[in-house]
Structures are given as structure tokens and as C-alpha cells.
Amino acid sequence: PRVERVAGEQSSQTLLRLVLDDPVKCPRYTARLLEGVRVQESPQWLKTALVKSGLRPINNIVDVTNFVMLEQGHPLHAFDYHKLQPLDPADGHPAVVIRKARPEEEFVALDGKSYTLDPDDLVIADGRDASALAGVMGGRDTAISGTTTAIVLEAACFQPMSIRVTSYKHKLATDSSYRFERHLSPHSADEVSDRAVQLFLETAGGRVCNDLYDAWPAPEPK
């Protein structure tokens, strides 16, 4: 498909604090903010495409991330913007922090199970708790729901060995971990993000806020 970057509308209200603490296990992390989205049933063409590919339709936001993963080969994840905690209560802006898990940190995943983590695990956290097991599975507490009106779209690149170790240790093999274990180029992160944003606007409406948040400390040559 022909994909172009959607310029975000500058907003001083809908902001994100992005902190990349482990650039070895996560060479690049990008995020985009969308607000005013409507979480609803996906259009028939999208549901049909997922069913034919062996995936169960859930809602338009989750379905778009799965569709783009199948189309582009690069997994994505969406967080509920308003469920992310700030790093600094004084500024109040939701945070995304890519860090090592704390010793014996508890994480409740989308499958409803609780996992005990250790510093070998990489997590995507908010200002307080782990929100996702990086590259493997999202968390229950920041999941998209029928009340979601704003989202943070993650498009990132993770160290294959890190994903493989975490997936094996916690017996969590997912469509996402399968792909990240086999190495994905950090150059594709912003491209798949643009594609997902295009489909979000088509299926969920809303508007894009601000520019692409892009943490890429050591860009690789193409």
C-alpha cells in the first residue's frame, strides 16, 4: 500500500514522556498519540482478512495492529493513553519507559495470568508499573477497551536474544515474539507506525497529536 506520514496536530494537553533506559535490548522505540478514537467492531474487510489468516477479531484498534503485523511483518502494540501513569506527578503526562524489570516484579498480562519477572526481562512500563512484556505480550491494566478514547501506538525494535529468553522462560510464545526473535530492522519501525495510523484514522477516526516520538540513540545505516 502507498503510505505517507500523517502530520500530527500540535497539542500541549496530549503529551507523552518517552524514556529509553536500555538501548541494547531496545535499539529503537517509536510512539504516536491519537485522541478522539472510537473503539468499535472492525469493518467487514478487516475482520475477514484476520479470520482468513487465523486470528480472531477483537476491536478495530487491536485488529489494525494485528493486520499491519501480518501485512508488514512487524508487530505493533497499542496502549490506552489515559491508563498510563506519569513519571512526574507534577507534570502529569503519561510516560512510556523501556527498562529492565525489577527483581520479582509482578506483571499481569493480557492472558489474565500473573508473571514474576527479573532483570533479564525487558518491559515497557509507565511511570509506575510494567505495562507490557517487551515484544511478547501487553498488559491487562493498560489494554484497549470500550472506554478508550486515546491511544499510544508502539512500533519498536528489540534484541532477538532478549525476546527469545523471555518467551522461553515464561512459556509465552506469541505472534509478536515469533517475529522479534528472528530480527527486525529498526528502520521499519516508523514505516509500520505510519501504516497503522492510516488505518486507525480510517476505522476509528480521531486525530494524530504531535510528531512521532522516536528514541533511537544509535541509528544504523541502511
Protein backbone atom coordinates (compact mmCIF):
# COMPACT_ATOMS: atom_id res chain seq x y z
CA PRO A 1 0.00 0.00 0.00
CA ARG A 2 1.01 3.61 -0.50
CA VAL A 3 1.69 5.08 2.93
CA GLU A 4 2.51 8.64 3.89
CA ARG A 5 3.27 10.19 7.26
CA VAL A 6 0.25 11.92 8.80
CA ALA A 7 1.33 15.20 10.33
CA GLY A 8 0.10 15.46 13.90
CA GLU A 9 -1.75 18.45 15.26
CA GLN A 10 0.35 20.15 17.92
CA SER A 11 -1.18 19.72 21.37
CA SER A 12 0.07 20.92 24.74
CA GLN A 13 -2.54 18.80 26.53
CA THR A 14 -1.97 15.37 24.98
CA LEU A 15 1.74 14.74 25.53
CA LEU A 16 3.92 11.72 26.28
CA ARG A 17 7.17 11.32 28.17
CA LEU A 18 9.30 8.66 26.44
CA VAL A 19 12.37 7.25 28.26
CA LEU A 20 14.61 4.56 26.76
CA ASP A 21 16.70 3.12 29.59
CA ASP A 22 18.04 0.06 27.75
CA PRO A 23 19.14 0.86 24.18
CA VAL A 24 20.91 -2.51 23.90
CA LYS A 25 17.77 -4.61 24.27
CA CYS A 26 15.68 -1.96 22.55
CA PRO A 27 17.69 -0.18 19.83
CA ARG A 28 14.72 1.89 18.70
CA TYR A 29 11.32 2.76 20.16
CA THR A 30 8.72 4.95 18.46
CA ALA A 31 5.32 6.09 19.66
CA ARG A 32 2.43 8.03 18.18
CA LEU A 33 -0.53 9.54 20.00
CA LEU A 34 -4.09 9.54 18.73
CA GLU A 35 -7.06 11.01 20.57
CA GLY A 36 -10.77 11.03 19.92
CA VAL A 37 -10.75 7.45 18.61
CA ARG A 38 -13.85 5.26 18.70
CA VAL A 39 -13.27 1.68 19.79
CA GLN A 40 -15.82 -0.46 17.98
CA GLU A 41 -16.26 -3.52 15.80
CA SER A 42 -13.94 -3.57 12.80
CA PRO A 43 -15.26 -3.22 9.24
CA GLN A 44 -16.02 -6.49 7.48
CA TRP A 45 -12.99 -6.40 5.20
CA LEU A 46 -10.67 -6.20 8.20
CA LYS A 47 -12.40 -8.97 10.14
CA THR A 48 -12.40 -11.21 7.07
CA ALA A 49 -8.68 -10.65 6.48
CA LEU A 50 -7.85 -11.60 10.07
CA VAL A 51 -10.10 -14.67 10.14
CA LYS A 52 -8.58 -15.93 6.88
CA SER A 53 -5.16 -15.52 8.50
CA GLY A 54 -6.18 -17.48 11.59
CA LEU A 55 -6.65 -14.57 14.01
CA ARG A 56 -9.77 -13.66 15.97
CA PRO A 57 -11.13 -10.12 15.51
CA ILE A 58 -11.33 -8.18 18.81
CA ASN A 59 -11.92 -4.49 18.10
CA ASN A 60 -10.83 -2.01 15.46
CA ILE A 61 -7.74 -0.81 17.35
CA VAL A 62 -6.35 -4.25 18.17
CA ASP A 63 -7.39 -5.58 14.77
CA VAL A 64 -5.44 -2.88 12.95
CA THR A 65 -2.26 -3.70 14.88
CA ASN A 66 -2.68 -7.38 14.02
CA PHE A 67 -3.46 -6.66 10.37
CA VAL A 68 -0.38 -4.47 9.96
CA MET A 69 1.75 -7.14 11.66
CA LEU A 70 0.59 -9.65 9.05
CA GLU A 71 0.86 -7.21 6.16
CA GLN A 72 4.24 -5.69 7.03
CA GLY A 73 5.78 -8.44 9.18
CA HIS A 74 6.44 -6.09 12.10
CA PRO A 75 4.42 -6.37 15.36
CA LEU A 76 2.81 -3.32 16.97
CA HIS A 77 1.09 -2.65 20.25
CA ALA A 78 -1.44 -0.07 21.39
CA PHE A 79 -1.84 1.24 24.97
CA ASP A 80 -4.74 3.16 26.45
CA TYR A 81 -3.19 6.61 26.86
CA HIS A 82 -5.26 7.51 29.91
CA LYS A 83 -4.28 4.33 31.78
CA LEU A 84 -0.55 5.12 31.66
CA GLN A 85 0.84 6.68 34.85
CA PRO A 86 3.17 9.72 34.77
CA LEU A 87 6.81 9.60 35.86
CA ASP A 88 6.46 13.01 37.46
CA PRO A 89 3.09 13.72 39.11
CA ALA A 90 3.91 17.42 38.82
CA ASP A 91 3.64 17.44 35.01
CA GLY A 92 1.01 14.70 34.89
CA HIS A 93 1.89 13.50 31.40
CA PRO A 94 1.65 9.72 30.85
CA ALA A 95 5.01 8.02 30.48
CA VAL A 96 6.44 5.13 28.49
CA VAL A 97 9.67 3.78 29.97
CA ILE A 98 11.63 0.97 28.33
CA ARG A 99 13.59 -0.64 31.16
CA LYS A 100 14.72 -3.89 32.73
CA ALA A 101 12.17 -5.47 35.03
CA ARG A 102 12.72 -5.11 38.75
CA PRO A 103 13.63 -8.24 40.75
CA GLU A 104 10.42 -10.24 41.37
CA GLU A 105 8.30 -7.56 39.71
CA GLU A 106 4.76 -8.84 39.15
CA PHE A 107 3.14 -8.36 35.75
CA VAL A 108 -0.42 -9.28 34.76
CA ALA A 109 -0.56 -9.94 31.03
CA LEU A 110 -3.44 -9.80 28.56
CA ASP A 111 -4.00 -13.52 29.10
CA GLY A 112 -5.01 -12.73 32.70
CA LYS A 113 -2.05 -14.59 34.19
CA SER A 114 0.46 -13.07 36.60
CA TYR A 115 4.16 -13.43 35.80
CA THR A 116 7.09 -12.87 38.15
CA LEU A 117 9.84 -11.06 36.28
CA ASP A 118 13.55 -10.46 36.80
CA PRO A 119 16.13 -8.01 35.40
CA ASP A 120 16.75 -10.25 32.37
CA ASP A 121 13.25 -9.34 31.18
CA LEU A 122 12.68 -6.12 29.27
CA VAL A 123 9.43 -4.31 29.99
CA ILE A 124 7.54 -1.37 28.62
CA ALA A 125 6.47 0.47 31.75
CA ASP A 126 4.59 3.61 32.61
CA GLY A 127 5.74 5.87 35.40
CA ARG A 128 4.97 3.19 37.97
CA ASP A 129 4.43 -0.38 36.72
CA ALA A 130 5.17 -2.69 33.82
CA SER A 131 2.62 -2.18 31.03
CA ALA A 132 3.92 -4.83 28.63
CA LEU A 133 6.48 -7.62 28.42
CA ALA A 134 8.50 -6.12 25.59
CA GLY A 135 7.99 -7.83 22.26
CA VAL A 136 5.97 -10.64 23.81
CA MET A 137 2.62 -9.58 25.29
CA GLY A 138 0.82 -6.49 26.50
CA GLY A 139 -0.52 -5.93 29.99
CA ARG A 140 -4.06 -6.11 31.28
CA ASP A 141 -4.02 -2.77 33.10
CA THR A 142 -3.28 -0.61 30.03
CA ALA A 143 -5.22 -2.64 27.47
CA ILE A 144 -7.56 -1.11 24.90
CA SER A 145 -11.21 -1.31 25.99
CA GLY A 146 -14.61 0.03 25.01
CA THR A 147 -13.97 3.17 27.05
CA THR A 148 -10.64 4.01 25.37
CA THR A 149 -10.61 7.40 23.65
CA ALA A 150 -6.86 8.00 23.23
CA ILE A 151 -4.08 5.57 22.38
CA VAL A 152 -0.30 5.29 22.32
CA LEU A 153 0.89 3.27 19.34
CA GLU A 154 4.17 1.41 19.88
CA ALA A 155 6.39 0.47 16.94
CA ALA A 156 9.77 -0.71 18.15
CA CYS A 157 12.72 -2.99 17.57
CA PHE A 158 14.02 -5.40 20.22
CA GLN A 159 17.14 -7.54 20.62
CA PRO A 160 16.19 -11.02 19.31
CA MET A 161 18.02 -12.95 22.06
CA SER A 162 16.29 -10.97 24.80
CA ILE A 163 12.86 -11.78 23.37
CA ARG A 164 13.77 -15.43 22.91
CA VAL A 165 14.97 -15.80 26.51
CA THR A 166 11.89 -14.10 27.98
CA SER A 167 9.46 -16.03 25.77
CA TYR A 168 11.05 -19.38 26.66
CA LYS A 169 11.40 -18.62 30.37
CA HIS A 170 7.76 -17.61 30.83
CA LYS A 171 6.41 -20.13 28.28
CA LEU A 172 4.83 -17.28 26.33
CA ALA A 173 5.11 -17.86 22.59
CA THR A 174 3.14 -15.24 20.64
CA ASP A 175 2.86 -13.97 17.08
CA SER A 176 4.85 -10.98 18.25
CA SER A 177 7.68 -12.87 19.94
CA TYR A 178 7.98 -15.22 16.94
CA ARG A 179 8.80 -12.27 14.70
CA PHE A 180 11.02 -10.31 17.08
CA GLU A 181 13.09 -13.43 17.84
CA ARG A 182 14.09 -13.53 14.17
CA HIS A 183 15.39 -9.95 13.99
CA LEU A 184 13.51 -6.98 12.59
CA SER A 185 15.13 -3.88 11.18
CA PRO A 186 14.84 -0.73 13.30
CA HIS A 187 14.41 1.19 10.04
CA SER A 188 10.93 -0.27 9.58
CA ALA A 189 9.51 0.95 12.91
CA ASP A 190 8.33 4.36 11.73
CA GLU A 191 7.10 2.94 8.43
CA VAL A 192 4.77 0.38 10.03
CA SER A 193 3.65 3.04 12.51
CA ASP A 194 2.60 5.26 9.59
CA ARG A 195 0.63 2.39 8.06
CA ALA A 196 -1.21 1.68 11.32
CA VAL A 197 -2.02 5.36 11.84
CA GLN A 198 -3.51 5.46 8.34
CA LEU A 199 -5.81 2.54 9.20
CA PHE A 200 -6.68 3.88 12.66
CA LEU A 201 -7.94 7.11 11.12
CA GLU A 202 -9.95 5.08 8.59
CA THR A 203 -11.55 2.67 11.06
CA ALA A 204 -11.59 4.58 14.37
CA GLY A 205 -11.48 8.27 13.45
CA GLY A 206 -9.83 10.68 15.84
CA ARG A 207 -6.75 12.80 15.23
CA VAL A 208 -2.99 12.41 15.50
CA CYS A 209 -1.33 14.51 18.21
CA ASN A 210 2.15 15.97 17.83
CA ASP A 211 5.02 14.40 15.94
CA LEU A 212 6.49 10.91 16.03
CA TYR A 213 8.16 10.20 19.38
CA ASP A 214 11.38 8.47 18.36
CA ALA A 215 14.07 7.14 20.71
CA TRP A 216 16.92 5.85 18.53
CA PRO A 217 20.26 6.61 20.21
CA ALA A 218 22.48 4.87 17.63
CA PRO A 219 20.85 4.79 14.19
CA GLU A 220 22.17 2.06 11.90
CA PRO A 221 22.96 2.76 8.25
CA LYS A 222 20.52 1.17 5.83
